[in-house]
PDB file of C-alpha atoms in Angstrom:
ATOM      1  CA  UNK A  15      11.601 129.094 114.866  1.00 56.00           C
ATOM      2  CA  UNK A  16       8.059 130.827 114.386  1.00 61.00           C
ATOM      3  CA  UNK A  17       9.255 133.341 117.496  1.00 64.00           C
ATOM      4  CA  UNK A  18      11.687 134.146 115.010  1.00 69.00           C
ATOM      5  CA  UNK A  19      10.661 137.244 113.121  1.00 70.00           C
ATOM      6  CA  UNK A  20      13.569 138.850 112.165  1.00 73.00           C
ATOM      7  CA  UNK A  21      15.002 136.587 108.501  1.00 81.00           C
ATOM      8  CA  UNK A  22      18.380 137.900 109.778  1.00 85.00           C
ATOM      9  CA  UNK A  23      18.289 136.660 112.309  1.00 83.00           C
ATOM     10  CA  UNK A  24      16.402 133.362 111.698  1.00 85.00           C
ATOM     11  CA  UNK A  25      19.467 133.041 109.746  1.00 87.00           C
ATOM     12  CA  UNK A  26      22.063 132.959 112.249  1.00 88.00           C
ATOM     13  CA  UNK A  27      19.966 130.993 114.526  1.00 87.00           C
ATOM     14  CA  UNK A  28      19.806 128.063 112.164  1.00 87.00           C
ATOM     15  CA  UNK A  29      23.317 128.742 111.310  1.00 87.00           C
ATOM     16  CA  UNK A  30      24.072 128.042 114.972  1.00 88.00           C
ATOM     17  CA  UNK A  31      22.272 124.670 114.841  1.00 86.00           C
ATOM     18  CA  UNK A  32      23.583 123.181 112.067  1.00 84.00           C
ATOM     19  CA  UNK A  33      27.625 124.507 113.105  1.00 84.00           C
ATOM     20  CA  UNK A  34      29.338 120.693 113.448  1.00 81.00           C
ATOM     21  CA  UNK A  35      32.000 122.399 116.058  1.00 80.00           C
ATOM     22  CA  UNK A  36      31.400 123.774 119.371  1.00 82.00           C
ATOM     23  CA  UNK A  37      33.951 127.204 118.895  1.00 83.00           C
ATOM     24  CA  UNK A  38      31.618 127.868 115.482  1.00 83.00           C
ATOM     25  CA  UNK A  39      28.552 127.129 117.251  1.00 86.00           C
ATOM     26  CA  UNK A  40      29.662 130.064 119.583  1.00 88.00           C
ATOM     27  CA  UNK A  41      30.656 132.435 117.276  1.00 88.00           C
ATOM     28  CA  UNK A  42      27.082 132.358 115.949  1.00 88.00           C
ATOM     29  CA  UNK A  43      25.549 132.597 119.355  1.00 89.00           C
ATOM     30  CA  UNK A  44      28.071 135.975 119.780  1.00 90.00           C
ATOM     31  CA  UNK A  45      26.500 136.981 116.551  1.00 89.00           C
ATOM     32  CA  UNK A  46      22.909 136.076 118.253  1.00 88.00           C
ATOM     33  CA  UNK A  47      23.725 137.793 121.496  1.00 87.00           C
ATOM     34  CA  UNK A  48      24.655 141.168 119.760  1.00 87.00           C
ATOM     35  CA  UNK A  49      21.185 141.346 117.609  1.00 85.00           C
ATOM     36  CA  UNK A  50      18.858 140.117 120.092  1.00 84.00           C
ATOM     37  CA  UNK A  51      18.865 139.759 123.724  1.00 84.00           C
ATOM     38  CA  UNK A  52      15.636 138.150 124.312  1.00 84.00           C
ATOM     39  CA  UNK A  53      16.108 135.599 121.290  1.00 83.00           C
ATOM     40  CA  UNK A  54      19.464 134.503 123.506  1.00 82.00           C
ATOM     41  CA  UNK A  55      17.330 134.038 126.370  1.00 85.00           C
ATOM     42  CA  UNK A  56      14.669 132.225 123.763  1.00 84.00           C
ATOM     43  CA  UNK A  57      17.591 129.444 122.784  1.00 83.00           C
ATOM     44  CA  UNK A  58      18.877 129.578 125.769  1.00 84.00           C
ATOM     45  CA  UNK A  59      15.653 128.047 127.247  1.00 87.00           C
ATOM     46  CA  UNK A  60      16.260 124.805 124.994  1.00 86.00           C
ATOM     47  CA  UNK A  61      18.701 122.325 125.567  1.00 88.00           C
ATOM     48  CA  UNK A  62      21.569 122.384 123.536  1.00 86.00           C
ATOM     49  CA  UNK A  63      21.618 118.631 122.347  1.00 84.00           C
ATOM     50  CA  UNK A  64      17.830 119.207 121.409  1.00 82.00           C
ATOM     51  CA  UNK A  65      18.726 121.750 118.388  1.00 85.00           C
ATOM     52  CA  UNK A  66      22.167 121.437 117.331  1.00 85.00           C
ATOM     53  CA  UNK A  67      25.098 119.562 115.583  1.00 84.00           C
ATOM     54  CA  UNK A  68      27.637 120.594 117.810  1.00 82.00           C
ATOM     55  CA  UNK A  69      26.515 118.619 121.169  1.00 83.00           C
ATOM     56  CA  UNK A  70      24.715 116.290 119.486  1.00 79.00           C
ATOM     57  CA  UNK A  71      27.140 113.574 120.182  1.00 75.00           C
ATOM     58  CA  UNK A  72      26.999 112.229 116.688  1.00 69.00           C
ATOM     59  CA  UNK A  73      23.261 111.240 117.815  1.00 72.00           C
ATOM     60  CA  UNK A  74      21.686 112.893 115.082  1.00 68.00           C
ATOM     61  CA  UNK A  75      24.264 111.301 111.882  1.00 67.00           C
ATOM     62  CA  UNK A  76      24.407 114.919 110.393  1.00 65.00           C
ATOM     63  CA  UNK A  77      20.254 114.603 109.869  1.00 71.00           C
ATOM     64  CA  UNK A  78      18.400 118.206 111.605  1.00 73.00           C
ATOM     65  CA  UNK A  79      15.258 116.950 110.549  1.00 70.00           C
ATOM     66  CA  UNK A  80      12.776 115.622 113.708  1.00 64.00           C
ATOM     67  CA  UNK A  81       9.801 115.600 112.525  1.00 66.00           C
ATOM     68  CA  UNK A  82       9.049 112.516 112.271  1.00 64.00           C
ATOM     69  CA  UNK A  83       6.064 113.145 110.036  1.00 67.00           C
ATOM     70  CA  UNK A  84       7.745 114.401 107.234  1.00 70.00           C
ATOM     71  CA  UNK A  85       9.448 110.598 106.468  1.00 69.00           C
ATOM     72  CA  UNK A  86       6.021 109.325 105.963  1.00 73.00           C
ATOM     73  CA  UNK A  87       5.163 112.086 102.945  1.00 75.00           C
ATOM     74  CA  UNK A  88       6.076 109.705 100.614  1.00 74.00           C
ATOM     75  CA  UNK A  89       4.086 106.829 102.543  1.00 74.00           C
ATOM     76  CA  UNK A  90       1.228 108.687 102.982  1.00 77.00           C
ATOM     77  CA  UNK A  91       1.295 110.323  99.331  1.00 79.00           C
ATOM     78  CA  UNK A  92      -2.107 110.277  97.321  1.00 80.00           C
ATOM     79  CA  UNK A  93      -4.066 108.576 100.216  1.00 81.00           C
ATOM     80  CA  UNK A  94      -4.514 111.277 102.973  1.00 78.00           C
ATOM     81  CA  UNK A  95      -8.068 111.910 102.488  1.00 82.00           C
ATOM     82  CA  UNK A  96      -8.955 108.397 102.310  1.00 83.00           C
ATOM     83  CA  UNK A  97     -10.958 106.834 105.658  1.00 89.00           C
ATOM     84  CA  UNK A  98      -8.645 106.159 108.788  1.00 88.00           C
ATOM     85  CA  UNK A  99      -9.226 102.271 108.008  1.00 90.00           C
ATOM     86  CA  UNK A 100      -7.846 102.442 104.514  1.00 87.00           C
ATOM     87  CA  UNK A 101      -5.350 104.612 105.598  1.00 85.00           C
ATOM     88  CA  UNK A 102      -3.514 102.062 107.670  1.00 87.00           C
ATOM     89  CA  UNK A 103      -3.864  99.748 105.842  1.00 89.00           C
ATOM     90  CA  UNK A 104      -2.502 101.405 102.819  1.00 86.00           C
ATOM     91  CA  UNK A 105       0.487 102.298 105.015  1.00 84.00           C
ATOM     92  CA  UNK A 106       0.944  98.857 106.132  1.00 88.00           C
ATOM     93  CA  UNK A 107       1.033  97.440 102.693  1.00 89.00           C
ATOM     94  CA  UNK A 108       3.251 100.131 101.575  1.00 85.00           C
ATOM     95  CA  UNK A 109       6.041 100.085 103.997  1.00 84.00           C
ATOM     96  CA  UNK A 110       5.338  96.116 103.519  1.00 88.00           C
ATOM     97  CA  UNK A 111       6.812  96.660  99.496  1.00 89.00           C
ATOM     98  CA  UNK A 112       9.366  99.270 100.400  1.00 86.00           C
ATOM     99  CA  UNK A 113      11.273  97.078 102.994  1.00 88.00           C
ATOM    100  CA  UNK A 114      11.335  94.233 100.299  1.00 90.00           C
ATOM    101  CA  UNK A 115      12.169  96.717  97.584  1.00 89.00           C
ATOM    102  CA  UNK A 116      14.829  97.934 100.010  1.00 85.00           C
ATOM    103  CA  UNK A 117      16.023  94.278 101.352  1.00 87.00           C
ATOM    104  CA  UNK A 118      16.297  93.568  97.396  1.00 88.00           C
ATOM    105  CA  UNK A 119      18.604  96.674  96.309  1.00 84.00           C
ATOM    106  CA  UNK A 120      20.975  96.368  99.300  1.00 80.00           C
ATOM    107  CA  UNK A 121      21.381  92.575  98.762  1.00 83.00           C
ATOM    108  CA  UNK A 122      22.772  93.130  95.139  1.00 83.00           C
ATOM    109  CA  UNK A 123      24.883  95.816  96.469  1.00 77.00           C
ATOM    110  CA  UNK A 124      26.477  93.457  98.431  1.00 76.00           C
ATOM    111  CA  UNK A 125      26.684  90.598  96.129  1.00 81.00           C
ATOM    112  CA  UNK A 126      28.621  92.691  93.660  1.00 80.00           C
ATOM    113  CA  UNK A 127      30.800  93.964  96.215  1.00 75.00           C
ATOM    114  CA  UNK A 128      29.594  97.724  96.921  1.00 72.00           C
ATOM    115  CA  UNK A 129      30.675  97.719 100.263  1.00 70.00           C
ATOM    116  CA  UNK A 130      28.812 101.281 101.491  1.00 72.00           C
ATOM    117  CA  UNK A 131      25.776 103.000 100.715  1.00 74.00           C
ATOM    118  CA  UNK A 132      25.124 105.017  97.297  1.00 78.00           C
ATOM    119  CA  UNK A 133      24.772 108.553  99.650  1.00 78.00           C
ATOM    120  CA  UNK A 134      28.448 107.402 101.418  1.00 79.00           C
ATOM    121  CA  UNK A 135      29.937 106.945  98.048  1.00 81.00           C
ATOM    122  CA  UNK A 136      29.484 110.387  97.160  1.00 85.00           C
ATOM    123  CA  UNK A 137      30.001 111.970  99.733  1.00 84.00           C
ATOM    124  CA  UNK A 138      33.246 110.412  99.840  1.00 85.00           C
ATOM    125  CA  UNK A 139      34.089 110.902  95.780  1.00 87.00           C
ATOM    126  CA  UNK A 140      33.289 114.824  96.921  1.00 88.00           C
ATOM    127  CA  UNK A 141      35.389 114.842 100.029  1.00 90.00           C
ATOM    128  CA  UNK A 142      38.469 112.681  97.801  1.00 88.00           C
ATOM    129  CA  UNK A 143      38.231 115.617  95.223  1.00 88.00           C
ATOM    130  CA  UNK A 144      39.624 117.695  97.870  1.00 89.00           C
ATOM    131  CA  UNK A 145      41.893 115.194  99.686  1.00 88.00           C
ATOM    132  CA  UNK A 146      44.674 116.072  97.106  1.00 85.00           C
ATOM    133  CA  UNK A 147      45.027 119.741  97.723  1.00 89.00           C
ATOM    134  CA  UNK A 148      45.915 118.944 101.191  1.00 92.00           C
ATOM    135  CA  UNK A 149      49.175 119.048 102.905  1.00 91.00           C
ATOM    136  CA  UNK A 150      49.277 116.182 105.365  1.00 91.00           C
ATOM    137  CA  UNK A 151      52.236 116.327 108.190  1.00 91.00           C
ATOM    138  CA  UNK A 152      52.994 112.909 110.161  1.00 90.00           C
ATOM    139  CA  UNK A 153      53.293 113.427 114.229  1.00 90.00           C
ATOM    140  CA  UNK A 154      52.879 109.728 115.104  1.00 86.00           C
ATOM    141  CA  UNK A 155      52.311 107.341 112.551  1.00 84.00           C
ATOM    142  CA  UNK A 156      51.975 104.174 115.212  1.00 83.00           C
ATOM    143  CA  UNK A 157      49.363 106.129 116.530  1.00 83.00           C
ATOM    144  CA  UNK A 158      48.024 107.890 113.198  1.00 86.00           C
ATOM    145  CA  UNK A 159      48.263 111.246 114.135  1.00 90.00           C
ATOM    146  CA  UNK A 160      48.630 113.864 111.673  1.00 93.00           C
ATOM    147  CA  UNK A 161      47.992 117.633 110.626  1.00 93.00           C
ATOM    148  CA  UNK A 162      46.393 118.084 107.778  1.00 93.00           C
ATOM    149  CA  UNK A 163      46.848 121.857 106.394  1.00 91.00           C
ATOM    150  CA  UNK A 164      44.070 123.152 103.280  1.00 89.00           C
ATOM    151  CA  UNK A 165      46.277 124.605 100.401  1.00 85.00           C
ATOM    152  CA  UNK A 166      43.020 125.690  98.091  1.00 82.00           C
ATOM    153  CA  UNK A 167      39.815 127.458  98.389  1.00 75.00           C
ATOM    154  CA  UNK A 168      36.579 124.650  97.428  1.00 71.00           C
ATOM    155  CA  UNK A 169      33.801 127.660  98.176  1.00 66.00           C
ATOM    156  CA  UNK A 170      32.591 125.999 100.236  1.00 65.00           C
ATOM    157  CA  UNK A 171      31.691 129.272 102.706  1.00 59.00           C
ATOM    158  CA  UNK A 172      34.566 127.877 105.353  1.00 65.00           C
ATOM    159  CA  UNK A 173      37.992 129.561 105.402  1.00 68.00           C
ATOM    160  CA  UNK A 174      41.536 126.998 104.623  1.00 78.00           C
ATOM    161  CA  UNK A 175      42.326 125.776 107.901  1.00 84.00           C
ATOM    162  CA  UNK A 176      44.722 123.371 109.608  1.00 89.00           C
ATOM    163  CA  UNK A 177      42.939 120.453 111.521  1.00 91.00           C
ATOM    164  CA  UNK A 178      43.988 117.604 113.363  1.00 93.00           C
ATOM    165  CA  UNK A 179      43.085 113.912 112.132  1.00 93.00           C
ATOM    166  CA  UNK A 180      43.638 110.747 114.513  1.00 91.00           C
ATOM    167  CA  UNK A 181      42.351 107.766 112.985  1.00 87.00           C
ATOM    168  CA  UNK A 182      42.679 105.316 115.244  1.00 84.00           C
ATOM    169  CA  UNK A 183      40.318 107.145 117.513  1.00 85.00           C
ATOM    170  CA  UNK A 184      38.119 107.988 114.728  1.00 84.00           C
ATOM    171  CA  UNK A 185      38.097 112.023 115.212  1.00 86.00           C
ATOM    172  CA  UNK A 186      39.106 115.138 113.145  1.00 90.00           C
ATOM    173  CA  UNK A 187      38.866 118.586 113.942  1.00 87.00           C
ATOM    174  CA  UNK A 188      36.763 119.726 111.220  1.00 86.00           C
ATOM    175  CA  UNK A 189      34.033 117.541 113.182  1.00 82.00           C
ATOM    176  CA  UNK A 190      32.488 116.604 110.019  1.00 83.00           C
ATOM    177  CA  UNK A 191      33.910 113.006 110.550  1.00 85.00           C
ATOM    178  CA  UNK A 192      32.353 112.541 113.639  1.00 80.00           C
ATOM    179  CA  UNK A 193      28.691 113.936 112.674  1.00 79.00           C
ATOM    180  CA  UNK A 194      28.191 112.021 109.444  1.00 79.00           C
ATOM    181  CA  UNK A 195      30.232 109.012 109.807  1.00 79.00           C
ATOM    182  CA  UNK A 196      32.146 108.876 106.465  1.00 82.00           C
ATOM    183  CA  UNK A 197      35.475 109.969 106.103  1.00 87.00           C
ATOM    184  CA  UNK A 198      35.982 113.811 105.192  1.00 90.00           C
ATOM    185  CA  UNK A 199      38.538 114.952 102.954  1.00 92.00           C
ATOM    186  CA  UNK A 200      41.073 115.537 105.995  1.00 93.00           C
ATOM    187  CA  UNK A 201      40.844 111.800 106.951  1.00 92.00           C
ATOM    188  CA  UNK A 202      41.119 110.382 103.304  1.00 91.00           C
ATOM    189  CA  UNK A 203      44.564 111.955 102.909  1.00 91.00           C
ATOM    190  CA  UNK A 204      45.896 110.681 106.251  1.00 91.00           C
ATOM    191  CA  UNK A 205      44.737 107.210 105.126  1.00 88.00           C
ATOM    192  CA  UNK A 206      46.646 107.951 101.986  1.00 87.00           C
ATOM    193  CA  UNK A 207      49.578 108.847 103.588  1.00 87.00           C
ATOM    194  CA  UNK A 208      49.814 105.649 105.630  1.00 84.00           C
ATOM    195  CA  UNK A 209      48.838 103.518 102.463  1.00 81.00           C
ATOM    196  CA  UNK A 210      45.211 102.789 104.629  1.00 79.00           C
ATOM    197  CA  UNK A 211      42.270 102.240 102.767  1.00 73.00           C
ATOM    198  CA  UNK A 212      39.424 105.025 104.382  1.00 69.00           C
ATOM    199  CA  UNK A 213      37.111 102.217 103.827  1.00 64.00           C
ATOM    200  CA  UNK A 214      37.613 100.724 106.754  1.00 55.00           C
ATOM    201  CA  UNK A 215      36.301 103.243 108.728  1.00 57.00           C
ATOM    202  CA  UNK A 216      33.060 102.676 107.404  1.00 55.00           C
ATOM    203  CA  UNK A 217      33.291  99.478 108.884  1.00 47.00           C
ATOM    204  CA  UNK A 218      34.569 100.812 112.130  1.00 46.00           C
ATOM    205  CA  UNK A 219      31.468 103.244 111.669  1.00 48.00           C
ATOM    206  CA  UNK A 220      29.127 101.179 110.896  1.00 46.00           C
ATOM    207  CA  UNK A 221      27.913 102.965 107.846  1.00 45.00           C
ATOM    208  CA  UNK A 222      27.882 100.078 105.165  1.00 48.00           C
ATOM    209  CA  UNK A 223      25.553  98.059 103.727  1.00 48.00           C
ATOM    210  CA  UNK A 224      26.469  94.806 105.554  1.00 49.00           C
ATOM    211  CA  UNK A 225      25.534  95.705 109.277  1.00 47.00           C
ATOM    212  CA  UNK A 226      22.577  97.463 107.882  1.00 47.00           C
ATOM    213  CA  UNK A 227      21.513  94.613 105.916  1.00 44.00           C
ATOM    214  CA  UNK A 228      22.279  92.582 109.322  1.00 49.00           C
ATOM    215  CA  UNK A 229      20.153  94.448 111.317  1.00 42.00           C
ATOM    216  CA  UNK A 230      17.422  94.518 109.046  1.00 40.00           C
ATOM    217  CA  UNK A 231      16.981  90.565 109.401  1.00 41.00           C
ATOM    218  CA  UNK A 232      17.352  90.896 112.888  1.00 46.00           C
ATOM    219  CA  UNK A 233      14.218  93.285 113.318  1.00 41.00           C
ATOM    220  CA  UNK A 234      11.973  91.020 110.544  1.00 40.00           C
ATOM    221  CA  UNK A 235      12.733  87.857 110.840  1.00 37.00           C
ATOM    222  CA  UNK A 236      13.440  87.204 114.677  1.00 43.00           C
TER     223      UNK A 236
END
C-alpha cells in the first residue's frame, strides 16, 4: 500500500480488499480503474486470494491482518531491548502462562454451558438486533431455502437488499456468513422461521469453544 500515494485512492483500494462479495469487490476495482490506470495494473500484479475477502475462500475467517508480527506486540511488550537470550526466553515463558490462562477461561466457559466464544456472542446479539426487521419468504423449507428482504436502514454504509439464505448448505448472499463463520442477521431469521436454533451452525462451523478447546489438547498434550 506504500505505492499508494493518492488517500483517495488508498481508500478504494482497501475498500476493494476488505468487500466480502465478488460483484462489490468489482465495483471498487471499476472505481480503481477510472482513477488510476497504473494502480490497476499495480493490483492486478497480486493474486487475488493474497489481498482480499472476496476470493479468500473463507481462508482468512474475516481477519485482513498478515503480519504475523503484530500478534506477538503483546508478547513481546516491555522486553524488546532486552538480549536475544532473554528475549526467548521471556517469550517462551509468556506464551507458556497465556495458553494456561487461556486453557483455564475456555474450560469454565464450557462448564457453565457458554457454548461459543465471547467475540461470536456479540457478534451474533448485533446481527439478532437486526434479524427482526427482516422479511423472511419460505421457497423450500425441506431444503431451508428462503429470501430474506431488509425492511430498515442499520447505517451501516450498505443499502436494504434482498439476499438469499440456504442453511443447510451453510451460505447467504450477503457473504458475511461465509467469511466470519457466525450467523448474520439474514440467517438468524431463517432459523427463526423454521423454529431452528442458529446455534447449531456454530457447531457445523466449528466456531465454539468445544472443538477449540479439543484441539488445543491435541497440539499440547499429544
Amino acid at each position: 500500500m506504500r505505492e499508494i500515494k493518492d488517500k483517495t485512492l488508498r481508500k478504494k483500494v482497501v475498500n476493494a480488499g476488505y468487500a466480502l462479495s465478488e460483484p462489490s469487490f468489482k465495483h471498487y476495482s471499476e472505481e480503481i480503474r477510472l482513477s488510476n490506470e497504473d494502480a490497476v495494473r499495480w493490483i492486478d500484479s497480486i493474486p487475488l486470494e493474497k489481498w482480499t475477502r472476496a476470493y479468500d475462500n473463507g481462508q482468512r475467517w474475516g481477519h485482513m491482518t498478515t503480519n504475523l508480527v503484530e500478534s506477538m506486540n503483546s508478547i513481546f511488550k516491555g522486553i524488546c531491548n532486552l538480549p536475544i537470550t532473554t528475549l526467548v526466553q521471556a517469550t517462551y515463558f509468556r506464551l507458556g502462562a497465556l495458553f494456561e490462562t487461556r486453557r483455564s477461561k475456555w474450560s469454565s466457559g464450557l462448564q457453565s454451558g457458554q457454548l461459543s466464544s465471547d467475540a461470536s456472542m456479540k457478534f451474533i446479539r448485533h446481527e439478532a438486533a437486526k434479524a427482526y426487521t427482516h422479511v423472511v419468504t419460505v421457497f423450500d423449507r425441506t431444503k431451508c431455502w428462503f429470501s430474506v428482504a431488509e425492511s430498515m436502514d442499520h447505517n451501516e454504509g450498505m443499502p436494504m437488499g434482498q439476499y438469499r439464505v440456504e442453511l443447510d448448505r451453510g451460505w447467504c448472499d450477503c457473504e458475511r456468513f461465509q467469511a466470519f463463520r457466525t450467523p448474520c442477521s439474514h440467517v438468524i431469521v431463517a432459523c427463526s422461521k423454521v423454529r431452528r436454533d442458529p446455534s447449531y451452525l456454530l457447531c457445523y462451523l466449528k466456531f465454539t469453544k468445544s472443538p477449540a478447546f479439543q484441539m488445543f489438547i491435541k497440539l499440547v498434550f499429544r
